[in-house]
mmCIF file with all atom_site columns, C-alpha atoms in Angstrom:
data_model
loop_
_atom_site.group_PDB
_atom_site.id
_atom_site.type_symbol
_atom_site.label_atom_id
_atom_site.label_alt_id
_atom_site.label_comp_id
_atom_site.label_asym_id
_atom_site.label_entity_id
_atom_site.label_seq_id
_atom_site.pdbx_PDB_ins_code
_atom_site.Cartn_x
_atom_site.Cartn_y
_atom_site.Cartn_z
_atom_site.occupancy
_atom_site.B_iso_or_equiv
_atom_site.pdbx_formal_charge
_atom_site.auth_seq_id
_atom_site.auth_comp_id
_atom_site.auth_asym_id
_atom_site.auth_atom_id
_atom_site.pdbx_PDB_model_num
ATOM 1  C CA . MET A 1 1  ? 120.328 111.390 127.411 1.00 69.00 ? 1  MET A CA 1
ATOM 2  C CA . GLU A 1 2  ? 119.739 110.749 131.069 1.00 80.00 ? 2  GLU A CA 1
ATOM 3  C CA . LEU A 1 3  ? 122.528 109.879 133.504 1.00 84.00 ? 3  LEU A CA 1
ATOM 4  C CA . ASN A 1 4  ? 122.109 108.034 136.764 1.00 89.00 ? 4  ASN A CA 1
ATOM 5  C CA . PRO A 1 5  ? 124.402 109.957 139.163 1.00 90.00 ? 5  PRO A CA 1
ATOM 6  C CA . SER A 1 6  ? 124.512 107.016 141.578 1.00 93.00 ? 6  SER A CA 1
ATOM 7  C CA . HIS A 1 7  ? 125.716 104.529 138.934 1.00 92.00 ? 7  HIS A CA 1
ATOM 8  C CA . ALA A 1 8  ? 129.187 103.134 139.629 1.00 93.00 ? 8  ALA A CA 1
ATOM 9  C CA . ILE A 1 9  ? 130.513 104.217 136.198 1.00 90.00 ? 9  ILE A CA 1
ATOM 10 C CA . VAL A 1 10 ? 129.331 107.812 136.613 1.00 90.00 ? 10 VAL A CA 1
ATOM 11 C CA . LYS A 1 11 ? 130.772 107.971 140.135 1.00 93.00 ? 11 LYS A CA 1
ATOM 12 C CA . ALA A 1 12 ? 134.125 106.578 138.979 1.00 92.00 ? 12 ALA A CA 1
ATOM 13 C CA . LEU A 1 13 ? 134.294 109.051 136.084 1.00 90.00 ? 13 LEU A CA 1
ATOM 14 C CA . LYS A 1 14 ? 133.505 111.935 138.427 1.00 90.00 ? 14 LYS A CA 1
ATOM 15 C CA . ASP A 1 15 ? 136.309 110.825 140.763 1.00 92.00 ? 15 ASP A CA 1
ATOM 16 C CA . LYS A 1 16 ? 138.709 110.412 137.832 1.00 89.00 ? 16 LYS A CA 1
ATOM 17 C CA . PHE A 1 17 ? 137.978 113.945 136.600 1.00 87.00 ? 17 PHE A CA 1
ATOM 18 C CA . GLY A 1 18 ? 138.248 115.287 140.134 1.00 89.00 ? 18 GLY A CA 1
ATOM 19 C CA . ALA A 1 19 ? 141.761 113.850 140.373 1.00 91.00 ? 19 ALA A CA 1
ATOM 20 C CA . ASP A 1 20 ? 142.892 115.074 136.932 1.00 90.00 ? 20 ASP A CA 1
ATOM 21 C CA . ALA A 1 21 ? 140.567 117.033 134.639 1.00 86.00 ? 21 ALA A CA 1
ATOM 22 C CA . ALA A 1 22 ? 143.084 116.813 131.778 1.00 88.00 ? 22 ALA A CA 1
ATOM 23 C CA . ASP A 1 23 ? 143.226 112.988 131.803 1.00 86.00 ? 23 ASP A CA 1
ATOM 24 C CA . SER A 1 24 ? 142.765 111.936 128.171 1.00 85.00 ? 24 SER A CA 1
ATOM 25 C CA . ALA A 1 25 ? 141.725 108.395 129.135 1.00 84.00 ? 25 ALA A CA 1
ATOM 26 C CA . ALA A 1 26 ? 138.879 109.799 131.240 1.00 87.00 ? 26 ALA A CA 1
ATOM 27 C CA . LYS A 1 27 ? 137.768 111.977 128.332 1.00 88.00 ? 27 LYS A CA 1
ATOM 28 C CA . ASP A 1 28 ? 137.857 108.952 126.016 1.00 87.00 ? 28 ASP A CA 1
ATOM 29 C CA . LEU A 1 29 ? 135.738 107.010 128.499 1.00 88.00 ? 29 LEU A CA 1
ATOM 30 C CA . VAL A 1 30 ? 133.130 109.777 128.646 1.00 89.00 ? 30 VAL A CA 1
ATOM 31 C CA . TRP A 1 31 ? 132.967 109.941 124.858 1.00 90.00 ? 31 TRP A CA 1
ATOM 32 C CA . LEU A 1 32 ? 132.663 106.146 124.648 1.00 90.00 ? 32 LEU A CA 1
ATOM 33 C CA . LEU A 1 33 ? 129.864 106.193 127.206 1.00 90.00 ? 33 LEU A CA 1
ATOM 34 C CA . TYR A 1 34 ? 128.023 108.805 125.140 1.00 91.00 ? 34 TYR A CA 1
ATOM 35 C CA . GLU A 1 35 ? 128.636 107.101 121.792 1.00 92.00 ? 35 GLU A CA 1
ATOM 36 C CA . THR A 1 36 ? 127.640 103.653 123.036 1.00 91.00 ? 36 THR A CA 1
ATOM 37 C CA . ALA A 1 37 ? 124.438 105.201 124.410 1.00 90.00 ? 37 ALA A CA 1
ATOM 38 C CA . LEU A 1 38 ? 123.776 106.584 120.919 1.00 91.00 ? 38 LEU A CA 1
ATOM 39 C CA . LEU A 1 39 ? 124.398 103.194 119.305 1.00 92.00 ? 39 LEU A CA 1
ATOM 40 C CA . THR A 1 40 ? 122.277 101.372 121.880 1.00 91.00 ? 40 THR A CA 1
ATOM 41 C CA . SER A 1 41 ? 119.428 103.788 121.197 1.00 91.00 ? 41 SER A CA 1
ATOM 42 C CA . GLY A 1 42 ? 119.593 103.057 117.470 1.00 92.00 ? 42 GLY A CA 1
ATOM 43 C CA . PHE A 1 43 ? 121.369 106.209 116.313 1.00 93.00 ? 43 PHE A CA 1
ATOM 44 C CA . THR A 1 44 ? 124.402 106.276 114.057 1.00 92.00 ? 44 THR A CA 1
ATOM 45 C CA . LEU A 1 45 ? 127.696 107.943 114.836 1.00 91.00 ? 45 LEU A CA 1
ATOM 46 C CA . ASP A 1 46 ? 128.808 111.010 112.904 1.00 90.00 ? 46 ASP A CA 1
ATOM 47 C CA . ASN A 1 47 ? 132.406 109.782 112.976 1.00 89.00 ? 47 ASN A CA 1
ATOM 48 C CA . PRO A 1 48 ? 132.730 106.028 113.590 1.00 91.00 ? 48 PRO A CA 1
ATOM 49 C CA . GLY A 1 49 ? 136.485 106.277 112.956 1.00 91.00 ? 49 GLY A CA 1
ATOM 50 C CA . SER A 1 50 ? 137.019 108.353 116.100 1.00 91.00 ? 50 SER A CA 1
ATOM 51 C CA . PHE A 1 51 ? 134.895 105.849 118.036 1.00 90.00 ? 51 PHE A CA 1
ATOM 52 C CA . SER A 1 52 ? 137.084 102.942 116.944 1.00 91.00 ? 52 SER A CA 1
ATOM 53 C CA . ASN A 1 53 ? 140.272 104.943 117.636 1.00 91.00 ? 53 ASN A CA 1
ATOM 54 C CA . ARG A 1 54 ? 139.071 105.557 121.199 1.00 89.00 ? 54 ARG A CA 1
ATOM 55 C CA . ILE A 1 55 ? 138.371 101.863 121.650 1.00 90.00 ? 55 ILE A CA 1
ATOM 56 C CA . HIS A 1 56 ? 141.837 100.967 120.355 1.00 91.00 ? 56 HIS A CA 1
ATOM 57 C CA . ARG A 1 57 ? 143.504 103.499 122.689 1.00 88.00 ? 57 ARG A CA 1
ATOM 58 C CA . LEU A 1 58 ? 141.624 102.124 125.692 1.00 86.00 ? 58 LEU A CA 1
ATOM 59 C CA . ILE A 1 59 ? 142.415 98.528  124.734 1.00 89.00 ? 59 ILE A CA 1
ATOM 60 C CA . LYS A 1 60 ? 146.096 99.471  124.552 1.00 90.00 ? 60 LYS A CA 1
ATOM 61 C CA . LEU A 1 61 ? 145.794 101.192 127.930 1.00 85.00 ? 61 LEU A CA 1
ATOM 62 C CA . GLY A 1 62 ? 144.112 98.149  129.452 1.00 85.00 ? 62 GLY A CA 1
ATOM 63 C CA . LEU A 1 63 ? 146.807 95.868  128.067 1.00 90.00 ? 63 LEU A CA 1
ATOM 64 C CA . SER A 1 64 ? 149.616 98.267  129.072 1.00 87.00 ? 64 SER A CA 1
ATOM 65 C CA . ILE A 1 65 ? 150.798 98.645  125.479 1.00 88.00 ? 65 ILE A CA 1
ATOM 66 C CA . ASP A 1 66 ? 152.756 101.807 124.717 1.00 82.00 ? 66 ASP A CA 1
ATOM 67 C CA . ASP A 1 67 ? 152.666 103.370 121.275 1.00 72.00 ? 67 ASP A CA 1
ATOM 68 C CA . ASP A 1 68 ? 156.448 102.876 121.286 1.00 66.00 ? 68 ASP A CA 1
ATOM 69 C CA . ASP A 1 69 ? 155.891 99.097  121.453 1.00 58.00 ? 69 ASP A CA 1
ATOM 70 C CA . GLU A 1 70 ? 154.200 99.040  118.050 1.00 60.00 ? 70 GLU A CA 1
ATOM 71 C CA . PRO A 1 71 ? 156.348 98.089  115.071 1.00 58.00 ? 71 PRO A CA 1
ATOM 72 C CA . GLU A 1 72 ? 157.053 100.754 112.494 1.00 55.00 ? 72 GLU A CA 1
ATOM 73 C CA . ASP A 1 73 ? 155.545 100.387 109.028 1.00 52.00 ? 73 ASP A CA 1
ATOM 74 C CA . ASP A 1 74 ? 158.873 99.301  107.562 1.00 47.00 ? 74 ASP A CA 1
ATOM 75 C CA . GLU A 1 75 ? 159.344 96.689  110.301 1.00 48.00 ? 75 GLU A CA 1
ATOM 76 C CA . GLU A 1 76 ? 156.026 94.961  109.647 1.00 48.00 ? 76 GLU A CA 1
ATOM 77 C CA . GLU A 1 77 ? 155.813 91.895  107.476 1.00 50.00 ? 77 GLU A CA 1
ATOM 78 C CA . ASP A 1 78 ? 155.043 92.634  103.866 1.00 50.00 ? 78 ASP A CA 1
ATOM 79 C CA . GLU A 1 79 ? 151.638 90.984  103.708 1.00 56.00 ? 79 GLU A CA 1
ATOM 80 C CA . GLU A 1 80 ? 149.371 91.921  100.865 1.00 62.00 ? 80 GLU A CA 1
ATOM 81 C CA . CYS A 1 81 ? 146.042 93.273  102.062 1.00 56.00 ? 81 CYS A CA 1
ATOM 82 C CA . PRO A 1 82 ? 142.998 92.004  100.182 1.00 57.00 ? 82 PRO A CA 1
ATOM 83 C CA . ASN A 1 83 ? 141.018 94.492  98.123  1.00 60.00 ? 83 ASN A CA 1
ATOM 84 C CA . LEU A 1 84 ? 137.775 94.682  100.095 1.00 54.00 ? 84 LEU A CA 1
ATOM 85 C CA . GLU A 1 85 ? 135.939 96.931  97.656  1.00 57.00 ? 85 GLU A CA 1
ATOM 86 C CA . GLU A 1 86 ? 135.645 94.218  95.032  1.00 52.00 ? 86 GLU A CA 1
ATOM 87 C CA . GLU A 1 87 ? 134.447 91.465  97.393  1.00 51.00 ? 87 GLU A CA 1
ATOM 88 C CA . ASP A 1 88 ? 131.081 89.842  96.975  1.00 52.00 ? 88 ASP A CA 1
ATOM 89 C CA . ASP A 1 89 ? 128.588 91.251  99.457  1.00 53.00 ? 89 ASP A CA 1
ATOM 90 C CA . GLY A 1 90 ? 126.986 87.840  99.962  1.00 53.00 ? 90 GLY A CA 1
ATOM 91 C CA . GLY A 1 91 ? 123.738 88.894  98.318  1.00 53.00 ? 91 GLY A CA 1
ATOM 92 C CA . MET A 1 92 ? 123.101 91.669  100.812 1.00 54.00 ? 92 MET A CA 1
ATOM 93 C CA . GLU A 1 93 ? 121.543 94.822  99.519  1.00 58.00 ? 93 GLU A CA 1
ATOM 94 C CA . ASP A 1 94 ? 122.285 98.353  100.662 1.00 59.00 ? 94 ASP A CA 1
ATOM 95 C CA . VAL A 1 95 ? 119.648 99.849  102.908 1.00 59.00 ? 95 VAL A CA 1
ATOM 96 C CA . ASP A 1 96 ? 119.269 103.600 103.335 1.00 57.00 ? 96 ASP A CA 1
#
């Protein structure tokens, strides 16, 4: 992977780490930059769940949503989730 040190994103990340090296949002951004570079290059992610968790955390950060603002499991509406494993795949075949 090659980084352009004069790119605005790389400069901003460097400044963010210079201000606070323990900033978890900055670490998430670096990981997202790396993982999106992998995906763009045609590679697969070892752990796509951590990728999506990072995206969700950064969306919450961007929308100023605290984890305390989320409803607890018992406060949520009791909606039945569909069973996705038994759904028709639309005629698509699995490709290795």
